[in-house]
Amino acid sequence: MTAPEPPGAGDPAFYVPIGRFQGASYARNAFTKGTEEEVGALRDLLDLRPGDRLLDVGCGDGRHARRLAGQGVHVTGVDVSAELIAAGRAAAGDEGVEVTWHCGDARELRSVLGDRSAGFDVVWSLCQGALGTSATVDPLVAAELAAVVRPGGRVVVTLFHALFAARHLAPGDAFDPVHLVHHQVSEVRGPDHARASFDLWTAAYTVREGAALLEDVGLEVVDVRGVEPGAYGRRAPGEVALDDPELLFVAARP
């Protein structure tokens, strides 16, 4: 089927109206149920310790950020949705954890962070929160991620796996085999049991193309493995299967 054109590099982020609709109901998304496993796997993979500085870009309601903040990591969360940032701030207050929050577009990350835009030990974008939303936008976001991590620090991203996407199209989905962009119309749940449909675009990658995206902005890929929500730790380094929905890359800044 023919899909609408994905947003361009200068277009508004398409997730803004979705975040506005969901707000605190973001936690109802099925993929959020794997947060504990993901945090544990990432903490072990990166050897995260109390006092480390972590930047979570496209943090949603800060589901990863809040848990790591409770373990002594100094966490900053950035999201383009003011409503999701508000939900995260409220949840952090209820949980008694401290997270630094910024609302802004990942394409302008250094401007969003201001004088706090450098020196992070780890910078990540998970679950297509900021990276993986558009093939034209992704290089801009990747460059910003690379710019704010310290030398020797690591950038972690998950990207939609192109081989999985092409093999498992759902009815009504469209996949562009030239530009590797997946489109779907997704029903999203909001407050008070409300539901609304939104266009979602996801840039998909092979291992080679995901590595190139990071290497083109000066990073060195040190690990890649296949993952899915709630199962970040199931694969060994370098292990990717055709039915892994996402690819998790760890890259270092020289």
Short mmCIF file of C-alpha atoms in Angstrom, two decimals:
data_model
loop_
_atom_site.label_atom_id
_atom_site.label_comp_id
_atom_site.label_asym_id
_atom_site.label_seq_id
_atom_site.Cartn_x
_atom_site.Cartn_y
_atom_site.Cartn_z
CA MET A 1 0.00 0.00 0.00
CA THR A 2 1.07 3.62 -0.51
CA ALA A 3 2.15 5.38 2.67
CA PRO A 4 2.26 9.14 3.31
CA GLU A 5 5.70 10.71 3.08
CA PRO A 6 7.67 10.66 6.35
CA PRO A 7 8.51 13.98 8.01
CA GLY A 8 11.54 15.75 6.58
CA ALA A 9 14.55 17.10 8.41
CA GLY A 10 12.91 20.49 8.92
CA ASP A 11 9.39 19.29 9.73
CA PRO A 12 7.96 19.27 13.26
CA ALA A 13 8.48 16.05 15.21
CA PHE A 14 5.48 13.83 14.51
CA TYR A 15 5.49 12.51 18.08
CA VAL A 16 4.42 15.86 19.60
CA PRO A 17 0.65 15.31 19.16
CA ILE A 18 0.99 11.70 20.33
CA GLY A 19 2.69 12.80 23.55
CA ARG A 20 0.09 15.51 24.01
CA PHE A 21 -2.67 12.91 23.74
CA GLN A 22 -1.06 10.34 26.01
CA GLY A 23 0.53 12.34 28.80
CA ALA A 24 0.69 10.24 31.94
CA SER A 25 -1.02 7.39 30.09
CA TYR A 26 2.27 6.72 28.27
CA ALA A 27 2.96 4.05 30.90
CA ARG A 28 0.06 2.02 29.47
CA ASN A 29 2.08 1.20 26.34
CA ALA A 30 2.84 -2.52 26.27
CA PHE A 31 6.54 -1.95 25.59
CA THR A 32 6.97 -0.17 28.93
CA LYS A 33 6.38 -3.42 30.82
CA GLY A 34 9.93 -4.54 30.04
CA THR A 35 11.58 -1.53 31.67
CA GLU A 36 13.08 -3.37 34.65
CA GLU A 37 14.83 -5.96 32.46
CA GLU A 38 16.09 -3.30 30.08
CA VAL A 39 17.52 -1.18 32.89
CA GLY A 40 19.25 -4.19 34.43
CA ALA A 41 20.73 -5.31 31.13
CA LEU A 42 21.96 -1.82 30.24
CA ARG A 43 23.42 -1.25 33.69
CA ASP A 44 25.41 -4.48 33.42
CA LEU A 45 26.40 -3.93 29.78
CA LEU A 46 27.69 -0.40 30.45
CA ASP A 47 28.89 -0.98 34.02
CA LEU A 48 26.84 2.01 35.15
CA ARG A 49 27.74 3.14 38.65
CA PRO A 50 26.51 5.74 41.14
CA GLY A 51 27.78 9.14 40.11
CA ASP A 52 27.92 8.39 36.37
CA ARG A 53 26.31 11.03 34.15
CA LEU A 54 23.64 9.64 31.81
CA LEU A 55 21.63 11.49 29.16
CA ASP A 56 18.39 9.81 28.04
CA VAL A 57 17.25 11.37 24.74
CA GLY A 58 13.64 10.72 23.77
CA CYS A 59 13.04 9.65 27.35
CA GLY A 60 9.22 9.62 27.23
CA ASP A 61 8.08 9.71 30.84
CA GLY A 62 11.60 8.83 31.99
CA ARG A 63 10.86 5.20 32.72
CA HIS A 64 14.54 4.20 32.38
CA ALA A 65 15.87 7.46 33.77
CA ARG A 66 13.85 7.30 36.98
CA ARG A 67 14.96 3.80 37.84
CA LEU A 68 18.62 4.57 37.32
CA ALA A 69 18.31 7.82 39.27
CA GLY A 70 17.08 5.68 42.16
CA GLN A 71 20.37 3.75 41.90
CA GLY A 72 22.55 6.84 42.22
CA VAL A 73 23.16 7.61 38.53
CA HIS A 74 22.99 11.33 37.68
CA VAL A 75 20.36 11.32 34.95
CA THR A 76 19.15 13.98 32.52
CA GLY A 77 16.05 13.29 30.42
CA VAL A 78 15.12 15.05 27.18
CA ASP A 79 11.91 14.64 25.21
CA VAL A 80 10.14 16.68 22.56
CA SER A 81 6.79 16.27 24.34
CA ALA A 82 6.07 18.72 27.17
CA GLU A 83 3.28 16.45 28.38
CA LEU A 84 5.59 13.43 28.71
CA ILE A 85 8.21 15.52 30.52
CA ALA A 86 5.48 16.67 32.91
CA ALA A 87 4.41 13.06 33.47
CA GLY A 88 8.02 12.06 34.17
CA ARG A 89 8.58 14.92 36.58
CA ALA A 90 5.41 14.02 38.50
CA ALA A 91 6.36 10.32 38.65
CA ALA A 92 9.88 11.16 39.82
CA GLY A 93 8.42 13.29 42.59
CA ASP A 94 6.14 10.47 43.68
CA GLU A 95 9.09 8.05 43.67
CA GLY A 96 11.43 10.41 45.49
CA VAL A 97 14.13 10.39 42.79
CA GLU A 98 15.93 13.31 41.18
CA VAL A 99 16.14 13.67 37.40
CA THR A 100 17.06 16.79 35.42
CA TRP A 101 14.41 17.36 32.75
CA HIS A 102 14.53 19.26 29.45
CA CYS A 103 11.80 19.60 26.83
CA GLY A 104 13.15 19.99 23.32
CA ASP A 105 13.95 18.48 19.94
CA ALA A 106 16.85 16.03 19.70
CA ARG A 107 17.90 17.66 16.43
CA GLU A 108 18.89 20.69 18.53
CA LEU A 109 20.17 18.81 21.57
CA ARG A 110 23.10 21.09 22.37
CA SER A 111 20.84 24.13 22.29
CA VAL A 112 18.26 22.36 24.47
CA LEU A 113 20.87 21.47 27.09
CA GLY A 114 22.70 24.79 27.00
CA ASP A 115 25.76 24.94 29.24
CA ARG A 116 25.11 21.34 30.36
CA SER A 117 25.59 19.97 26.87
CA ALA A 118 28.93 18.20 27.29
CA GLY A 119 30.67 15.59 29.39
CA PHE A 120 28.08 12.84 29.69
CA ASP A 121 29.52 9.39 30.40
CA VAL A 122 26.66 7.67 28.56
CA VAL A 123 24.15 9.06 26.07
CA TRP A 124 21.35 6.91 24.77
CA SER A 125 18.21 6.90 22.66
CA LEU A 126 16.06 3.81 23.15
CA CYS A 127 12.86 2.46 21.64
CA GLN A 128 12.85 5.00 18.79
CA GLY A 129 12.39 7.78 21.33
CA ALA A 130 14.46 10.21 19.26
CA LEU A 131 16.61 8.17 16.88
CA GLY A 132 14.90 5.94 14.35
CA THR A 133 11.92 8.15 13.60
CA SER A 134 12.96 9.29 10.10
CA ALA A 135 15.75 8.41 7.70
CA THR A 136 16.33 12.11 7.01
CA VAL A 137 16.27 13.16 10.67
CA ASP A 138 18.40 10.35 12.11
CA PRO A 139 21.80 11.64 10.93
CA LEU A 140 21.07 15.00 12.60
CA VAL A 141 20.15 13.32 15.88
CA ALA A 142 23.13 10.96 15.74
CA ALA A 143 25.48 13.93 15.35
CA GLU A 144 23.97 15.57 18.42
CA LEU A 145 24.31 12.40 20.49
CA ALA A 146 27.98 12.15 19.52
CA ALA A 147 28.59 15.80 20.36
CA VAL A 148 27.44 15.64 23.98
CA VAL A 149 29.19 12.46 25.15
CA ARG A 150 32.68 12.86 26.63
CA PRO A 151 35.76 11.39 24.93
CA GLY A 152 35.84 7.74 25.96
CA GLY A 153 32.13 7.82 26.75
CA ARG A 154 29.52 5.67 25.08
CA VAL A 155 26.48 6.21 22.91
CA VAL A 156 23.78 3.52 22.99
CA VAL A 157 20.91 3.34 20.51
CA THR A 158 18.24 0.87 19.54
CA LEU A 159 17.13 0.86 15.91
CA PHE A 160 14.26 -0.95 14.21
CA HIS A 161 15.62 -4.03 12.41
CA ALA A 162 14.96 -3.83 8.67
CA LEU A 163 15.01 -7.60 8.13
CA PHE A 164 12.39 -8.10 10.84
CA ALA A 165 10.25 -5.24 9.52
CA ALA A 166 10.16 -6.63 5.98
CA ARG A 167 9.35 -10.16 7.21
CA HIS A 168 6.56 -9.26 9.62
CA LEU A 169 4.38 -6.56 8.10
CA ALA A 170 1.01 -6.30 9.79
CA PRO A 171 -2.17 -5.68 7.77
CA GLY A 172 -2.25 -2.03 6.78
CA ASP A 173 1.49 -1.49 7.27
CA ALA A 174 3.72 -0.25 4.47
CA PHE A 175 7.45 -0.73 4.05
CA ASP A 176 9.60 1.25 1.64
CA PRO A 177 12.29 -1.21 0.46
CA VAL A 178 14.39 1.57 -1.06
CA HIS A 179 14.62 3.94 1.91
CA LEU A 180 13.83 1.27 4.56
CA VAL A 181 11.07 3.26 6.23
CA HIS A 182 8.20 1.46 7.92
CA HIS A 183 4.81 3.20 8.19
CA GLN A 184 1.83 2.20 10.27
CA VAL A 185 -1.33 3.75 11.60
CA SER A 186 -1.32 2.95 15.29
CA GLU A 187 -4.15 3.18 17.79
CA VAL A 188 -2.84 4.90 20.91
CA ARG A 189 -4.48 4.77 24.31
CA GLY A 190 -4.92 7.99 26.24
CA PRO A 191 -6.50 9.07 29.51
CA ASP A 192 -9.98 7.94 30.53
CA HIS A 193 -9.86 5.00 28.09
CA ALA A 194 -9.76 7.36 25.10
CA ARG A 195 -8.20 6.04 21.90
CA ALA A 196 -6.88 7.85 18.85
CA SER A 197 -5.03 6.83 15.70
CA PHE A 198 -1.75 8.37 14.58
CA ASP A 199 0.67 7.93 11.69
CA LEU A 200 3.98 6.44 12.83
CA TRP A 201 7.13 6.29 10.73
CA THR A 202 10.13 4.22 11.73
CA ALA A 203 13.46 4.21 9.94
CA ALA A 204 14.70 0.61 9.75
CA TYR A 205 18.32 -0.54 9.60
CA THR A 206 20.48 -3.51 8.83
CA VAL A 207 23.51 -4.00 11.07
CA ARG A 208 25.75 -2.49 8.41
CA GLU A 209 23.61 0.62 7.96
CA GLY A 210 23.14 1.16 11.68
CA ALA A 211 26.89 0.98 12.19
CA ALA A 212 27.44 3.42 9.33
CA LEU A 213 24.98 5.90 10.88
CA LEU A 214 27.11 6.02 14.03
CA GLU A 215 30.49 5.84 12.34
CA ASP A 216 29.59 8.73 10.04
CA VAL A 217 29.39 11.03 13.10
CA GLY A 218 32.77 9.94 14.43
CA LEU A 219 31.79 7.13 16.78
CA GLU A 220 33.33 3.65 16.94
CA VAL A 221 30.87 0.76 17.20
CA VAL A 222 32.02 -1.68 19.88
CA ASP A 223 28.97 -3.93 20.21
CA VAL A 224 25.75 -4.82 18.41
CA ARG A 225 23.13 -7.40 19.33
CA GLY A 226 19.51 -8.21 18.59
CA VAL A 227 16.94 -7.13 21.19
CA GLU A 228 13.26 -6.66 21.78
CA PRO A 229 11.39 -4.73 24.46
CA GLY A 230 11.92 -6.43 27.79
CA ALA A 231 14.73 -8.65 26.43
CA TYR A 232 17.85 -6.50 26.06
CA GLY A 233 20.09 -9.10 27.67
CA ARG A 234 19.12 -12.25 25.79
CA ARG A 235 21.78 -12.09 23.05
CA ALA A 236 25.55 -12.36 23.23
CA PRO A 237 27.71 -9.60 21.70
CA GLY A 238 27.48 -9.75 17.91
CA GLU A 239 24.46 -12.08 17.94
CA VAL A 240 21.56 -10.96 15.75
CA ALA A 241 18.67 -13.13 14.52
CA LEU A 242 16.26 -12.43 11.67
CA ASP A 243 13.37 -12.26 14.12
CA ASP A 244 14.95 -9.73 16.47
CA PRO A 245 12.74 -6.61 16.17
CA GLU A 246 15.47 -4.17 17.16
CA LEU A 247 19.23 -3.77 17.01
CA LEU A 248 21.11 -2.42 20.03
CA PHE A 249 24.36 -0.65 19.24
CA VAL A 250 27.01 0.47 21.71
CA ALA A 251 29.49 2.99 20.31
CA ALA A 252 32.38 4.87 21.87
CA ARG A 253 33.60 8.39 21.24
CA PRO A 254 37.37 8.32 20.58
#
